[in-house]
Amino acid sequence: MRTYPPDFRSGFVAIIGRPNTGKSTLMNRILGEKLSITSAKPQTTRYAVKGIWNTDKHQIVFIDTPGYLKPRYEMQERMSRIISDSFRDVDLVIFMTQVQSFPTDYDLEVLGLLKNVKGAVVAVFNKIDLLETIDKEALLVHLPKNVERSVFVSALTGAGITELVECIRHFIPYHEPFYDDEQLSDLPLRFFAKELIREAIFHLFEEEIPYATAVLIERFQELPTKVVVDAVIWIERNSQKPILIGKGGANLKKIREYAELQLTEFLQFPSEIHLFVKINENWRKKPHALKELGFE
Ligand SMILES: Nc1nc2c(ncn2[C@@H]2O[C@H](COP(=O)(O)OP(=O)(O)OP(=O)(O)O)[C@@H](O)[C@H]2O)c(=O)[nH]1
Ligand SMILES: [Mg+2]
């Protein structure tokens, strides 16, 4: 068995914050891999996505979470449970917000939720590339006392990330790794196929469709020359079907092409995706449908 130096660090970091502040972009930036899907629309992430960062000095497990909003749907109820579960047993919570709009009511609500966490809390002010000058003091006064450090970054350009990484390491205890050091996530490959199809939908459609859809992988088969994926896209209403499919299947084709390209890049192996559309009325409110989608 491999032995680790006594100063090897290993631990868990949850990234929490309101939607669209750049949580998934930050995790991907630190890992140097596109593990969690991102989009310009809020509430892109629906699950806790673990990303494991291995070096010869540490193994840091990041947990990217859905953006916090007051639950309106049964699905958002499950999402808020995912958030509170994710910060229960971590060494560090990153409270994520963005410089150009802080604090919002949701920011303050998240900070309220974080008052009782066991681990340390660090605030990350993202999107510094959008402002020419930043009055840091004016932002920092709104942070509660349990926030130990604050770092200003741009997850998009990479500014401030080295300092943030140093800061994170400081809060990770000396411990042997929890996961195999080859592993990048604890999630199966089919999860990433599903997420990349969802990302395609988030990028290609406006308002309603991304939130009214869910994706299920019915087949994920690793053949010698390619990976073959059969996926079903659920939509909530009959009227959404022609929009999703497009004239002569044009939109569905765009989703497939986008997702295939992304999945092939992620797997570093050719992939082929087949898409099917099904109507599942009001799936966001149905407990058994949510269970099928992997929400506990
Ligand atoms: N200008 C700028 N945009 C950023 C930065 N970080 C992220 N973004 C953009 O902000 C949008 C939201 O990013 P995500 O990473 O999906 O945000 P999120 O917090 O994971 O969102 P949810 O999963 O919906 O909670 C995307 O369009 C990103 O490209 C940044 O540092 N600067
Ligand atoms: Mg996200």
PDB file of N, CA, C and O in Angstrom, residues 119-149:
ATOM      1  N   GLY A 119     -17.298  23.641  10.056  1.00  0.00           N
ATOM      2  CA  GLY A 119     -16.033  23.985   9.409  1.00  0.00           C
ATOM      3  C   GLY A 119     -15.858  25.491   9.257  1.00  0.00           C
ATOM      4  O   GLY A 119     -16.734  26.280   9.622  1.00  0.00           O
ATOM      5  N   ALA A 120     -14.717  25.881   8.700  1.00  0.00           N
ATOM      6  CA  ALA A 120     -14.426  27.301   8.480  1.00  0.00           C
ATOM      7  C   ALA A 120     -15.243  27.816   7.292  1.00  0.00           C
ATOM      8  O   ALA A 120     -15.689  27.039   6.455  1.00  0.00           O
ATOM      9  N   VAL A 121     -15.444  29.135   7.252  1.00  0.00           N
ATOM     10  CA  VAL A 121     -16.137  29.755   6.121  1.00  0.00           C
ATOM     11  C   VAL A 121     -15.233  30.829   5.507  1.00  0.00           C
ATOM     12  O   VAL A 121     -14.695  31.684   6.212  1.00  0.00           O
ATOM     13  N   VAL A 122     -15.068  30.751   4.185  1.00  0.00           N
ATOM     14  CA  VAL A 122     -14.298  31.748   3.452  1.00  0.00           C
ATOM     15  C   VAL A 122     -15.231  32.368   2.416  1.00  0.00           C
ATOM     16  O   VAL A 122     -16.002  31.654   1.779  1.00  0.00           O
ATOM     17  N   ALA A 123     -15.201  33.694   2.282  1.00  0.00           N
ATOM     18  CA  ALA A 123     -16.041  34.348   1.272  1.00  0.00           C
ATOM     19  C   ALA A 123     -15.232  34.555   0.000  1.00  0.00           C
ATOM     20  O   ALA A 123     -14.082  34.985   0.046  1.00  0.00           O
ATOM     21  N   VAL A 124     -15.854  34.223  -1.115  1.00  0.00           N
ATOM     22  CA  VAL A 124     -15.206  34.472  -2.406  1.00  0.00           C
ATOM     23  C   VAL A 124     -16.066  35.459  -3.195  1.00  0.00           C
ATOM     24  O   VAL A 124     -17.239  35.208  -3.454  1.00  0.00           O
ATOM     25  N   PHE A 125     -15.466  36.612  -3.498  1.00  0.00           N
ATOM     26  CA  PHE A 125     -16.144  37.614  -4.325  1.00  0.00           C
ATOM     27  C   PHE A 125     -15.675  37.415  -5.760  1.00  0.00           C
ATOM     28  O   PHE A 125     -14.523  37.686  -6.088  1.00  0.00           O
ATOM     29  N   ASN A 126     -16.598  36.932  -6.590  1.00  0.00           N
ATOM     30  CA  ASN A 126     -16.224  36.564  -7.967  1.00  0.00           C
ATOM     31  C   ASN A 126     -16.552  37.692  -8.951  1.00  0.00           C
ATOM     32  O   ASN A 126     -17.216  38.662  -8.606  1.00  0.00           O
ATOM     33  N   LYS A 127     -16.084  37.519 -10.173  1.00  0.00           N
ATOM     34  CA  LYS A 127     -16.366  38.393 -11.320  1.00  0.00           C
ATOM     35  C   LYS A 127     -15.722  39.767 -11.174  1.00  0.00           C
ATOM     36  O   LYS A 127     -16.287  40.777 -11.596  1.00  0.00           O
ATOM     37  N   ILE A 128     -14.523  39.824 -10.584  1.00  0.00           N
ATOM     38  CA  ILE A 128     -13.835  41.122 -10.455  1.00  0.00           C
ATOM     39  C   ILE A 128     -13.503  41.706 -11.827  1.00  0.00           C
ATOM     40  O   ILE A 128     -13.290  42.909 -11.949  1.00  0.00           O
ATOM     41  N   ASP A 129     -13.485  40.874 -12.869  1.00  0.00           N
ATOM     42  CA  ASP A 129     -13.206  41.388 -14.221  1.00  0.00           C
ATOM     43  C   ASP A 129     -14.289  42.341 -14.722  1.00  0.00           C
ATOM     44  O   ASP A 129     -14.069  43.100 -15.658  1.00  0.00           O
ATOM     45  N   LEU A 130     -15.473  42.326 -14.072  1.00  0.00           N
ATOM     46  CA  LEU A 130     -16.570  43.168 -14.557  1.00  0.00           C
ATOM     47  C   LEU A 130     -16.524  44.590 -14.015  1.00  0.00           C
ATOM     48  O   LEU A 130     -17.251  45.463 -14.486  1.00  0.00           O
ATOM     49  N   LEU A 131     -15.700  44.846 -13.004  1.00  0.00           N
ATOM     50  CA  LEU A 131     -15.641  46.192 -12.419  1.00  0.00           C
ATOM     51  C   LEU A 131     -14.237  46.771 -12.557  1.00  0.00           C
ATOM     52  O   LEU A 131     -13.256  46.046 -12.453  1.00  0.00           O
ATOM     53  N   GLU A 132     -14.177  48.095 -12.752  1.00  0.00           N
ATOM     54  CA  GLU A 132     -12.849  48.709 -12.838  1.00  0.00           C
ATOM     55  C   GLU A 132     -12.257  48.951 -11.466  1.00  0.00           C
ATOM     56  O   GLU A 132     -11.076  48.759 -11.240  1.00  0.00           O
ATOM     57  N   THR A 133     -13.103  49.415 -10.558  1.00  0.00           N
ATOM     58  CA  THR A 133     -12.625  49.598  -9.183  1.00  0.00           C
ATOM     59  C   THR A 133     -13.593  48.900  -8.235  1.00  0.00           C
ATOM     60  O   THR A 133     -14.796  48.831  -8.506  1.00  0.00           O
ATOM     61  N   ILE A 134     -13.046  48.411  -7.147  1.00  0.00           N
ATOM     62  CA  ILE A 134     -13.893  47.707  -6.175  1.00  0.00           C
ATOM     63  C   ILE A 134     -13.646  48.298  -4.789  1.00  0.00           C
ATOM     64  O   ILE A 134     -12.498  48.359  -4.337  1.00  0.00           O
ATOM     65  N   ASP A 135     -14.723  48.729  -4.148  1.00  0.00           N
ATOM     66  CA  ASP A 135     -14.608  49.226  -2.782  1.00  0.00           C
ATOM     67  C   ASP A 135     -14.757  48.016  -1.852  1.00  0.00           C
ATOM     68  O   ASP A 135     -15.857  47.668  -1.424  1.00  0.00           O
ATOM     69  N   LYS A 136     -13.631  47.370  -1.566  1.00  0.00           N
ATOM     70  CA  LYS A 136     -13.686  46.101  -0.818  1.00  0.00           C
ATOM     71  C   LYS A 136     -14.287  46.289   0.572  1.00  0.00           C
ATOM     72  O   LYS A 136     -15.104  45.482   1.019  1.00  0.00           O
ATOM     73  N   GLU A 137     -13.882  47.386   1.238  1.00  0.00           N
ATOM     74  CA  GLU A 137     -14.388  47.607   2.603  1.00  0.00           C
ATOM     75  C   GLU A 137     -15.913  47.635   2.638  1.00  0.00           C
ATOM     76  O   GLU A 137     -16.535  47.047   3.522  1.00  0.00           O
ATOM     77  N   ALA A 138     -16.496  48.314   1.643  1.00  0.00           N
ATOM     78  CA  ALA A 138     -17.960  48.449   1.599  1.00  0.00           C
ATOM     79  C   ALA A 138     -18.635  47.087   1.443  1.00  0.00           C
ATOM     80  O   ALA A 138     -19.764  46.889   1.885  1.00  0.00           O
ATOM     81  N   LEU A 139     -17.949  46.146   0.827  1.00  0.00           N
ATOM     82  CA  LEU A 139     -18.519  44.803   0.665  1.00  0.00           C
ATOM     83  C   LEU A 139     -18.310  43.966   1.926  1.00  0.00           C
ATOM     84  O   LEU A 139     -19.198  43.265   2.391  1.00  0.00           O
ATOM     85  N   LEU A 140     -17.104  44.098   2.490  1.00  0.00           N
ATOM     86  CA  LEU A 140     -16.744  43.220   3.609  1.00  0.00           C
ATOM     87  C   LEU A 140     -17.567  43.477   4.879  1.00  0.00           C
ATOM     88  O   LEU A 140     -17.741  42.573   5.687  1.00  0.00           O
ATOM     89  N   VAL A 141     -18.086  44.711   5.032  1.00  0.00           N
ATOM     90  CA  VAL A 141     -18.848  45.006   6.259  1.00  0.00           C
ATOM     91  C   VAL A 141     -20.096  44.136   6.399  1.00  0.00           C
ATOM     92  O   VAL A 141     -20.608  43.964   7.498  1.00  0.00           O
ATOM     93  N   HIS A 142     -20.561  43.591   5.291  1.00  0.00           N
ATOM     94  CA  HIS A 142     -21.796  42.792   5.355  1.00  0.00           C
ATOM     95  C   HIS A 142     -21.557  41.338   5.763  1.00  0.00           C
ATOM     96  O   HIS A 142     -22.510  40.575   5.912  1.00  0.00           O
ATOM     97  N   LEU A 143     -20.297  40.960   5.922  1.00  0.00           N
ATOM     98  CA  LEU A 143     -20.015  39.557   6.245  1.00  0.00           C
ATOM     99  C   LEU A 143     -20.120  39.317   7.751  1.00  0.00           C
ATOM    100  O   LEU A 143     -19.610  40.108   8.545  1.00  0.00           O
ATOM    101  N   PRO A 144     -20.765  38.228   8.146  1.00  0.00           N
ATOM    102  CA  PRO A 144     -20.816  37.908   9.575  1.00  0.00           C
ATOM    103  C   PRO A 144     -19.433  37.503  10.113  1.00  0.00           C
ATOM    104  O   PRO A 144     -18.520  37.224   9.340  1.00  0.00           O
ATOM    105  N   LYS A 145     -19.335  37.469  11.441  1.00  0.00           N
ATOM    106  CA  LYS A 145     -18.021  37.255  12.077  1.00  0.00           C
ATOM    107  C   LYS A 145     -17.401  35.896  11.783  1.00  0.00           C
ATOM    108  O   LYS A 145     -16.190  35.732  11.826  1.00  0.00           O
ATOM    109  N   ASN A 146     -18.255  34.888  11.518  1.00  0.00           N
ATOM    110  CA  ASN A 146     -17.670  33.549  11.323  1.00  0.00           C
ATOM    111  C   ASN A 146     -16.986  33.383   9.961  1.00  0.00           C
ATOM    112  O   ASN A 146     -16.393  32.347   9.699  1.00  0.00           O
ATOM    113  N   VAL A 147     -17.053  34.397   9.114  1.00  0.00           N
ATOM    114  CA  VAL A 147     -16.308  34.321   7.846  1.00  0.00           C
ATOM    115  C   VAL A 147     -14.846  34.687   8.143  1.00  0.00           C
ATOM    116  O   VAL A 147     -14.543  35.803   8.547  1.00  0.00           O
ATOM    117  N   GLU A 148     -13.963  33.713   7.963  1.00  0.00           N
ATOM    118  CA  GLU A 148     -12.578  33.921   8.421  1.00  0.00           C
ATOM    119  C   GLU A 148     -11.713  34.692   7.443  1.00  0.00           C
ATOM    120  O   GLU A 148     -10.808  35.405   7.841  1.00  0.00           O
ATOM    121  N   ARG A 149     -11.956  34.472   6.152  1.00  0.00           N
ATOM    122  CA  ARG A 149     -11.145  35.169   5.148  1.00  0.00           C
ATOM    123  C   ARG A 149     -12.014  35.540   3.958  1.00  0.00           C
ATOM    124  O   ARG A 149     -13.062  34.945   3.746  1.00  0.00           O
TER     125      ARG A 149
END
